[in-house]
Amino acid sequence: MTAILSYTKAKTELTFAEKIGQLFMPAAFINDTEAEITTLENLIRDYNIGSLCFFHSRASAATNFEGKKKIIYNNDSLNTLKKIIKRYQSAAKYPLLISIDAEWGLAMRIENTPKYPYAITLGAIKNNTDVLFDVGKQIAIDCKNAGIHWNLAPVVDINNNPNNPVIGYRSFGENKELVTTKAVAFIKGAESENILTCIKHFPGHGDTDTDSHLGLPIIKKSKKELLDNELYPFKEIIKKNVDSVMVGHLAVPSLSDGENIPATLSSSIIKGVLRKELGFNGVVISDALNMHSVSKLYTIKGKLEWLAFNAGNDVLCFAENTLEGITTILKNASKNQIEESFERIWKLKEKAFKNKNQVQKSSSSSRLKEHDRLNHEIAENSITLFNGDDENIISFKKEGFTGINVGNKDKNCFFDLISDEVSFDSLLYSKLNIDTLKIKLINKKNILISLFPPQIKPANNFGFSVEEINFINELIRTKNTVIYLFGNPYVLNIFATANSKATLIVYENTIQFQKQATKHFLGNISALGKLPITIN
């Protein structure tokens, strides 16, 4: 891979067509076939592509919105990624910026890599930004060791809609100051390792109930309401010179002269609100242009890419019509438009590559050790008492109880660890139908429920059937129940937990979190977290 040219030299050396190529960020898939890899190599070589965004595979959620393709898992995805990045860099005339969505670590896209807690879990931690810094730093180290320069994170959307199908657990919460503080700490951690970051999804995707992968969300709030809330994290973080802002596919008429046009295609929103009013001078990147909220609007190849660029996006993420896009932009854009965007993206490249010789790779074992330590610390500090109190749990244990494991088909570490200290019977819901369970529980008074939602997104009641919901609610109503929820706290909107003796939110289902939940149940630690969203 050749060294990065200075902007002064690149400005005169690259042709206008090459400069436009630098603005394109096609999708790259870790588990592509050899033919697909060769096709992308040729695209990079022929059109001087500037950056790539990596995804797991063409069957993953980022491109397979309806979920009709089967995902084939590759336990060696990380090594595959490293090798394929080297191939793509070798094909590039000018070094590629490599990006990925690593909101909770490389595990968001890659098997067998460290997974850090979701943003909503981090949002539950009180008065401790050091741990957010550490998470941003460790994810950055993982990115750097994989050959990635640009983490398209964090999400700074304020999640104030419990039915949001696409943000939810990806947001730090519903409070603008909390979201801002947590995001700033995460960004500082990434910056300490010279990894680029990106705040998203401008102008705020939190208060939507439409998935922009499938349709166009419309936010009907006034400009004042948005400035007071949704735009607040963007406004404050922009003041701290964040590297980039990703614009979301959502219509906000009050910011776009009354038009129901996607923000990604609105010059009023990008050039007006983001650039002029909020004073952002960094790189603007579009949300993925393959998403149906915009990709289905235009049948002429290259038109969407041109409209997104003309609206003010410097980088066209997941552009699917690169050749036609470059041709259309070259035909329609002014020289100043091209130069301004090229300057921003090239200077971002200079920043990404200037410290590459100073990288000191840590060992795999030390990174895993730090990952484990961080997850234990986060688990201990995020567990939240939703209702009831510790005294209820103490009396519950003394009287004896029966455990029901709901939704977890794997080994239940939580129950296993409790059984090392306290004798109790446990029933695995997945192995018993509801009628059988009801019979077994007729004479049982105290029920400990470990609740593992089948899915983290709210569609179809988080994967719970109506029969399951009714059964659990009947237990809560007729028995003395203590509930530990290992998942998205919004799940509690479908359960009548006010009637339980105690309900604890653990947020995650990993071993580290189950261990800390056990400590809490046994009375060895307190619930220190604070719920960052509202449960109705």
XYZ file of C-alpha atoms in Angstrom:
536
model
C 0.000 0.000 0.000
C 1.392 3.390 -0.998
C 1.797 6.212 1.519
C -0.923 8.846 1.749
C -0.209 11.995 -0.253
C -0.512 15.376 1.405
C -3.729 17.186 0.537
C -1.737 19.900 -1.248
C -0.185 17.299 -3.546
C -3.349 15.223 -3.935
C -5.335 18.310 -4.931
C -3.203 18.753 -8.057
C -2.374 15.101 -8.783
C -5.858 13.553 -8.834
C -8.207 14.150 -11.742
C -11.790 15.238 -11.072
C -13.018 11.709 -11.840
C -10.514 10.306 -9.316
C -11.578 12.869 -6.727
C -15.217 11.841 -7.165
C -14.195 8.189 -6.807
C -12.746 9.085 -3.406
C -16.253 10.034 -2.231
C -17.663 6.554 -2.846
C -17.882 3.954 -0.086
C -19.176 0.672 -1.536
C -20.118 -2.192 0.768
C -17.527 -4.920 1.259
C -18.608 -8.311 2.577
C -16.258 -10.394 4.701
C -17.663 -13.703 3.503
C -17.817 -13.002 -0.227
C -16.933 -15.498 -2.933
C -13.691 -15.177 -4.883
C -15.622 -13.856 -7.884
C -17.283 -11.171 -5.742
C -13.945 -10.176 -4.205
C -12.394 -9.837 -7.657
C -15.291 -7.671 -8.826
C -14.763 -5.240 -5.946
C -10.990 -5.236 -6.513
C -11.624 -4.180 -10.109
C -14.055 -1.475 -8.965
C -11.437 -0.092 -6.563
C -8.731 -0.222 -9.224
C -10.763 1.185 -12.107
C -12.606 3.999 -10.333
C -10.245 5.009 -7.488
C -12.711 4.231 -4.725
C -11.898 6.132 -1.532
C -13.308 3.940 1.227
C -15.091 0.697 2.061
C -17.655 -0.224 4.689
C -17.465 -3.845 5.839
C -20.437 -6.073 6.572
C -20.656 -9.750 7.499
C -22.190 -11.165 4.334
C -24.760 -10.517 1.651
C -27.255 -12.491 3.737
C -26.783 -10.326 6.849
C -29.293 -7.781 8.057
C -27.527 -4.844 6.379
C -28.611 -5.995 2.925
C -31.068 -8.831 3.558
C -33.833 -6.679 5.059
C -36.612 -9.219 4.691
C -34.468 -11.981 6.162
C -35.100 -14.435 3.355
C -31.461 -15.417 2.908
C -29.790 -17.804 5.312
C -26.693 -16.463 7.066
C -23.769 -18.853 6.965
C -21.496 -18.278 9.932
C -17.735 -18.306 9.528
C -15.810 -18.846 12.758
C -12.699 -17.485 11.055
C -14.312 -14.234 9.870
C -11.745 -11.996 11.584
C -8.777 -13.554 9.803
C -10.760 -13.523 6.587
C -11.384 -9.798 7.099
C -7.697 -9.036 7.668
C -6.675 -10.892 4.519
C -9.339 -9.300 2.359
C -8.486 -5.776 3.580
C -4.883 -6.351 2.425
C -6.147 -7.422 -1.002
C -8.352 -4.389 -1.383
C -5.601 -2.033 -0.214
C -3.251 -3.610 -2.762
C -5.782 -2.884 -5.507
C -6.059 0.783 -4.534
C -3.960 3.503 -6.168
C -4.522 5.633 -3.062
C -4.942 4.105 0.431
C -8.513 3.153 1.304
C -10.274 4.294 4.454
C -11.713 1.121 5.979
C -14.874 1.505 8.046
C -17.289 -0.706 9.955
C -20.245 -0.372 12.300
C -18.743 -1.403 15.633
C -21.226 0.157 18.032
C -20.730 -2.653 20.543
C -17.483 -3.912 19.056
C -16.471 -5.898 16.014
C -18.958 -8.522 17.207
C -21.687 -6.402 15.608
C -20.410 -7.746 12.268
C -17.859 -10.482 12.993
C -18.048 -13.814 14.813
C -15.685 -14.695 17.652
C -14.660 -11.120 18.373
C -15.103 -9.218 21.650
C -18.644 -8.004 22.262
C -19.130 -5.022 24.506
C -22.485 -4.035 26.012
C -25.161 -2.256 24.001
C -25.507 1.508 24.356
C -28.665 1.177 26.458
C -26.690 -0.859 29.008
C -23.969 1.763 29.149
C -26.715 4.345 29.573
C -27.734 2.681 32.852
C -24.364 3.320 34.488
C -24.494 6.299 36.849
C -21.815 8.968 37.213
C -19.020 7.051 35.509
C -17.744 8.184 32.137
C -14.398 6.402 32.591
C -15.962 3.090 31.641
C -17.422 4.653 28.462
C -13.932 5.922 27.611
C -12.558 2.423 28.163
C -15.197 0.844 25.927
C -14.473 3.320 23.128
C -10.754 2.700 23.568
C -10.970 -1.104 23.563
C -13.246 -1.194 20.527
C -10.771 1.132 18.799
C -7.883 -1.222 19.612
C -9.865 -4.135 18.150
C -10.595 -2.077 15.021
C -6.967 -1.057 14.638
C -5.735 -4.628 14.924
C -8.169 -5.656 12.198
C -6.993 -2.925 9.803
C -10.013 -0.640 10.319
C -9.622 3.139 10.572
C -13.167 4.402 11.007
C -15.782 3.202 13.481
C -19.201 4.424 12.347
C -20.277 4.954 15.952
C -21.594 6.048 18.384
C -25.346 6.403 17.938
C -26.455 9.709 19.495
C -30.150 9.365 18.719
C -32.345 10.074 21.740
C -34.596 7.047 21.999
C -37.899 8.525 23.139
C -40.171 6.104 21.279
C -40.512 2.627 22.880
C -41.735 1.191 19.573
C -38.674 2.294 17.624
C -37.855 -0.740 15.465
C -34.284 0.156 14.552
C -32.681 2.292 17.320
C -33.892 1.294 20.811
C -31.072 -0.634 22.486
C -28.533 1.164 20.238
C -29.219 4.464 22.019
C -27.774 5.506 25.379
C -31.250 6.571 26.474
C -33.963 9.200 26.320
C -32.199 12.044 28.153
C -30.279 14.455 25.927
C -27.555 15.281 28.453
C -26.976 11.620 29.291
C -26.739 10.675 25.615
C -24.298 13.503 24.963
C -22.067 12.791 27.961
C -21.850 9.061 27.235
C -21.147 9.615 23.531
C -18.383 12.149 24.216
C -16.618 9.734 26.571
C -16.886 6.906 23.995
C -15.470 9.179 21.278
C -12.552 10.294 23.466
C -11.690 6.650 24.086
C -11.603 5.937 20.357
C -9.558 9.081 19.692
C -6.962 7.956 22.235
C -6.184 5.101 19.819
C -6.353 7.295 16.672
C -9.541 5.681 15.390
C -12.038 7.911 13.574
C -15.618 8.122 14.839
C -19.023 9.115 13.496
C -22.143 10.360 15.278
C -25.447 9.197 13.820
C -28.253 9.408 12.630
C -28.667 13.148 12.006
C -31.030 14.902 12.656
C -32.198 12.203 15.126
C -33.776 8.795 14.485
C -35.028 8.145 18.018
C -38.668 9.173 17.817
C -39.707 6.962 14.895
C -41.778 3.810 14.597
C -40.739 3.026 11.015
C -37.576 1.110 10.124
C -35.729 3.230 7.545
C -34.296 0.053 6.027
C -37.822 -0.634 4.800
C -39.693 2.675 4.643
C -39.289 6.408 5.201
C -39.929 7.571 8.787
C -41.507 11.017 9.100
C -40.870 13.184 12.175
C -43.496 15.901 12.520
C -41.976 17.857 15.389
C -41.335 21.586 15.153
C -37.852 22.934 14.610
C -37.839 24.327 18.155
C -38.729 20.920 19.614
C -35.923 19.295 17.627
C -33.359 21.933 18.622
C -34.339 21.502 22.259
C -34.016 17.722 22.209
C -33.095 15.529 19.208
C -30.514 17.956 17.801
C -28.938 18.686 21.186
C -26.334 15.838 21.184
C -25.289 16.657 17.624
C -24.970 20.357 18.424
C -22.864 19.754 21.534
C -20.599 17.053 20.085
C -19.974 19.076 16.906
C -18.456 21.742 19.166
C -15.822 19.137 20.137
C -14.712 18.628 16.507
C -16.090 15.146 15.920
C -14.716 13.540 12.739
C -17.948 12.840 10.916
C -21.726 12.932 11.022
C -23.961 10.321 9.392
C -27.255 11.601 8.019
C -30.237 9.284 8.395
C -32.975 8.376 5.948
C -35.839 10.149 7.704
C -38.109 12.972 6.629
C -38.246 16.035 8.884
C -40.521 18.594 7.183
C -39.841 21.339 9.735
C -36.149 21.277 8.755
C -36.599 20.823 5.006
C -38.967 23.632 4.021
C -42.036 21.465 4.613
C -40.983 18.656 2.264
C -41.310 14.951 3.138
C -37.866 14.316 1.677
C -35.215 12.045 3.233
C -32.687 14.074 5.216
C -29.932 12.408 3.176
C -31.323 14.121 0.072
C -32.164 17.476 1.644
C -29.718 20.353 1.149
C -31.838 22.364 3.611
C -30.999 19.841 6.340
C -27.357 19.111 5.442
C -26.119 22.426 4.046
C -28.574 24.521 6.034
C -29.055 23.038 9.504
C -25.952 20.848 9.857
C -23.367 23.004 8.104
C -24.615 26.585 8.463
C -26.634 26.568 11.699
C -24.699 23.973 13.722
C -21.346 24.888 12.194
C -20.161 21.387 11.278
C -17.063 21.468 9.053
C -16.152 17.786 9.062
C -17.128 14.883 6.817
C -20.802 14.170 6.196
C -21.569 10.562 5.342
C -24.898 9.247 4.118
C -26.609 6.318 5.751
C -26.475 3.252 3.516
C -27.892 4.104 0.088
C -29.126 0.529 -0.399
C -31.804 1.056 2.271
C -35.298 0.868 0.820
C -36.353 4.244 2.206
C -34.241 5.824 -0.564
C -33.080 3.077 -2.947
C -36.599 2.346 -4.172
C -37.276 6.002 -4.996
C -35.046 6.132 -8.071
C -34.830 3.621 -10.921
C -32.237 5.489 -13.005
C -28.787 4.307 -11.941
C -26.609 7.099 -10.627
C -29.432 9.513 -9.851
C -29.625 8.664 -6.133
C -25.861 9.025 -5.801
C -25.981 12.416 -7.514
C -28.878 13.675 -5.405
C -27.188 12.543 -2.180
C -23.938 14.263 -3.166
C -25.707 17.411 -4.345
C -27.588 17.587 -1.022
C -24.260 17.809 0.803
C -23.030 14.276 1.588
C -19.256 13.952 1.203
C -19.211 10.148 1.422
C -21.797 7.932 -0.253
C -22.083 4.859 1.943
C -23.181 1.544 0.404
C -23.445 3.156 -3.031
C -24.622 0.443 -5.396
C -24.150 2.270 -8.710
C -20.583 3.506 -8.540
C -19.793 3.919 -12.247
C -23.105 5.614 -13.022
C -22.817 7.726 -9.875
C -19.337 8.990 -10.728
C -20.422 9.747 -14.300
C -23.548 11.630 -13.186
C -21.706 13.661 -10.543
C -18.922 14.503 -12.996
C -21.533 15.719 -15.469
C -23.643 17.786 -13.051
C -21.452 18.980 -10.187
C -19.486 22.199 -10.079
C -15.718 22.053 -9.567
C -16.119 23.789 -6.198
C -18.599 21.115 -5.007
C -16.200 18.337 -5.886
C -13.164 20.096 -4.400
C -14.895 20.889 -1.096
C -15.973 17.296 -0.476
C -12.683 15.897 -1.714
C -10.732 18.165 0.632
C -12.774 17.026 3.644
C -12.442 13.310 2.938
C -8.753 13.524 2.021
C -7.880 15.412 5.203
C -9.757 12.739 7.141
C -7.549 10.183 5.400
C -4.445 12.133 6.359
C -5.581 12.050 9.991
C -6.270 8.296 9.854
C -2.932 7.387 8.281
C -0.527 9.821 9.931
C -0.140 7.662 13.070
C -0.161 4.267 11.412
C 3.553 3.692 12.044
C 3.077 4.353 15.750
C 0.634 1.501 16.296
C 1.710 -0.920 19.013
C -0.439 -3.997 18.788
C -1.430 -5.562 22.074
C -1.563 -9.329 22.401
C -4.812 -11.174 21.807
C -4.779 -12.560 25.366
C -4.371 -9.116 26.952
C -7.229 -7.705 24.848
C -9.500 -10.583 25.863
C -8.556 -10.085 29.504
C -9.416 -6.388 29.312
C -12.673 -7.198 27.491
C -13.686 -9.597 30.263
C -12.778 -7.107 32.996
C -14.740 -4.309 31.344
C -17.839 -6.431 30.854
C -17.800 -7.508 34.515
C -17.432 -3.889 35.619
C -20.256 -2.732 33.363
C -22.515 -5.576 34.493
C -21.904 -4.797 38.156
C -22.644 -1.097 37.675
C -25.624 -1.347 35.312
C -27.948 -3.902 36.976
C -31.116 -1.952 37.758
C -33.829 -2.548 40.336
C -37.012 -1.763 38.418
C -39.507 -2.444 41.195
C -39.590 -4.048 44.638
C -36.594 -4.051 46.956
C -33.793 -6.222 48.296
C -35.773 -7.118 51.436
C -38.376 -8.812 49.236
C -35.647 -10.933 47.655
C -34.192 -11.887 51.057
C -37.546 -13.187 52.351
C -38.207 -14.844 48.989
C -34.969 -16.869 49.268
C -35.615 -17.863 52.882
C -39.057 -19.252 52.089
C -37.744 -21.352 49.188
C -38.531 -20.974 45.482
C -38.808 -22.654 42.104
C -36.912 -21.304 39.094
C -38.306 -21.016 35.574
C -35.911 -20.390 32.727
C -37.832 -18.642 29.926
C -36.360 -18.059 26.482
C -32.830 -19.364 27.063
C -32.218 -22.575 25.181
C -28.591 -22.689 26.248
C -27.059 -23.455 29.626
C -28.446 -21.092 32.292
C -25.352 -19.861 34.116
C -27.556 -17.713 36.387
C -29.453 -20.717 37.790
C -26.362 -22.924 37.887
C -24.424 -20.449 40.005
C -27.348 -19.870 42.368
C -27.715 -23.632 42.835
C -24.104 -23.761 44.078
C -25.270 -21.701 47.083
C -29.020 -22.311 47.411
C -31.015 -25.477 46.800
C -34.028 -25.047 44.487
C -35.896 -26.782 41.685
C -35.648 -25.296 38.203
C -37.809 -25.824 35.127
C -36.722 -25.084 31.573
C -39.670 -23.497 29.837
C -38.509 -24.511 26.355
C -38.669 -28.195 27.315
C -42.136 -28.054 28.857
C -45.370 -26.816 27.398
C -47.435 -24.298 29.305
C -50.107 -26.754 30.466
C -47.447 -29.049 31.954
C -45.783 -26.103 33.660
C -49.054 -24.954 35.196
C -49.582 -28.401 36.716
C -46.055 -28.507 38.129
C -46.493 -25.049 39.655
C -49.935 -25.496 41.253
C -48.564 -25.815 44.778
C -45.568 -23.553 44.311
C -45.674 -20.138 45.962
C -42.416 -18.407 45.051
C -41.213 -18.348 41.452
C -37.848 -17.025 40.270
C -38.139 -16.149 36.569
C -35.019 -15.757 34.437
C -36.325 -13.999 31.344
C -34.254 -14.245 28.159
C -36.068 -12.491 25.263
C -35.678 -14.437 21.988
C -34.787 -11.223 20.147
C -33.522 -7.774 21.037
C -35.748 -5.811 18.634
C -39.410 -5.127 19.525
C -41.019 -6.685 16.434
C -43.541 -9.397 17.329
C -43.225 -8.766 21.080
C -39.476 -9.429 21.107
C -40.157 -12.965 19.891
C -42.548 -13.940 22.694
C -45.863 -15.509 21.669
C -49.129 -14.181 23.078
C -49.528 -17.496 24.926
C -46.128 -17.050 26.588
C -46.878 -13.460 27.590
C -50.221 -14.459 29.109
C -48.615 -17.331 31.005
C -45.862 -15.169 32.503
C -48.340 -12.432 33.408
C -50.559 -15.030 35.095
C -47.579 -16.188 37.180
C -46.843 -12.609 38.181
C -50.498 -12.099 39.136
C -51.026 -15.330 41.081
C -47.590 -16.140 42.566
C -44.809 -14.376 44.418
C -42.364 -13.709 41.594
C -38.857 -12.303 41.359
C -37.818 -11.540 37.778
C -34.381 -11.072 36.268
C -34.564 -9.734 32.716
C -31.518 -10.531 30.597
C -32.282 -8.321 27.623
C -33.809 -5.135 26.250
C -35.624 -3.312 29.098
C -38.433 -2.321 26.720
C -39.549 -5.954 27.074
C -41.099 -4.920 30.394
C -43.765 -2.970 28.505
C -45.435 -6.297 27.679
C -45.309 -7.780 31.193
C -47.266 -6.768 34.318
C -44.165 -6.524 36.478
C -45.724 -4.028 38.909
C -47.243 -7.074 40.645
C -43.902 -8.854 41.146
C -42.029 -8.840 44.456
C -38.985 -7.556 42.602
C -37.922 -7.040 38.994
C -34.278 -6.606 38.028
C -33.017 -5.444 34.630
C -29.713 -7.060 33.690
C -29.729 -5.779 30.047
C -27.451 -8.479 28.569
C -27.420 -12.281 28.511
C -23.654 -12.889 28.453
C -21.879 -14.961 31.094
C -20.395 -11.875 32.742
C -23.850 -10.366 33.223
C -25.366 -13.625 34.462
C -22.562 -13.892 37.041
C -23.243 -10.396 38.366
C -26.991 -11.083 38.456
C -26.238 -14.148 40.590
C -24.205 -12.022 43.002
C -27.125 -9.639 43.287
C -29.672 -12.379 43.939
C -27.431 -13.872 46.614
C -27.109 -10.454 48.261
C -23.417 -9.939 47.539
C -23.801 -6.743 45.463
C -26.401 -3.983 45.159
C -28.259 -2.903 42.031
C -26.396 0.286 41.109
C -27.859 1.093 37.694
C -30.523 3.577 36.680
C -32.969 2.860 33.869
C -32.102 5.286 31.025
C -35.528 5.072 29.370
C -39.169 5.103 30.490
C -41.196 1.903 30.807
C -44.950 2.452 30.620
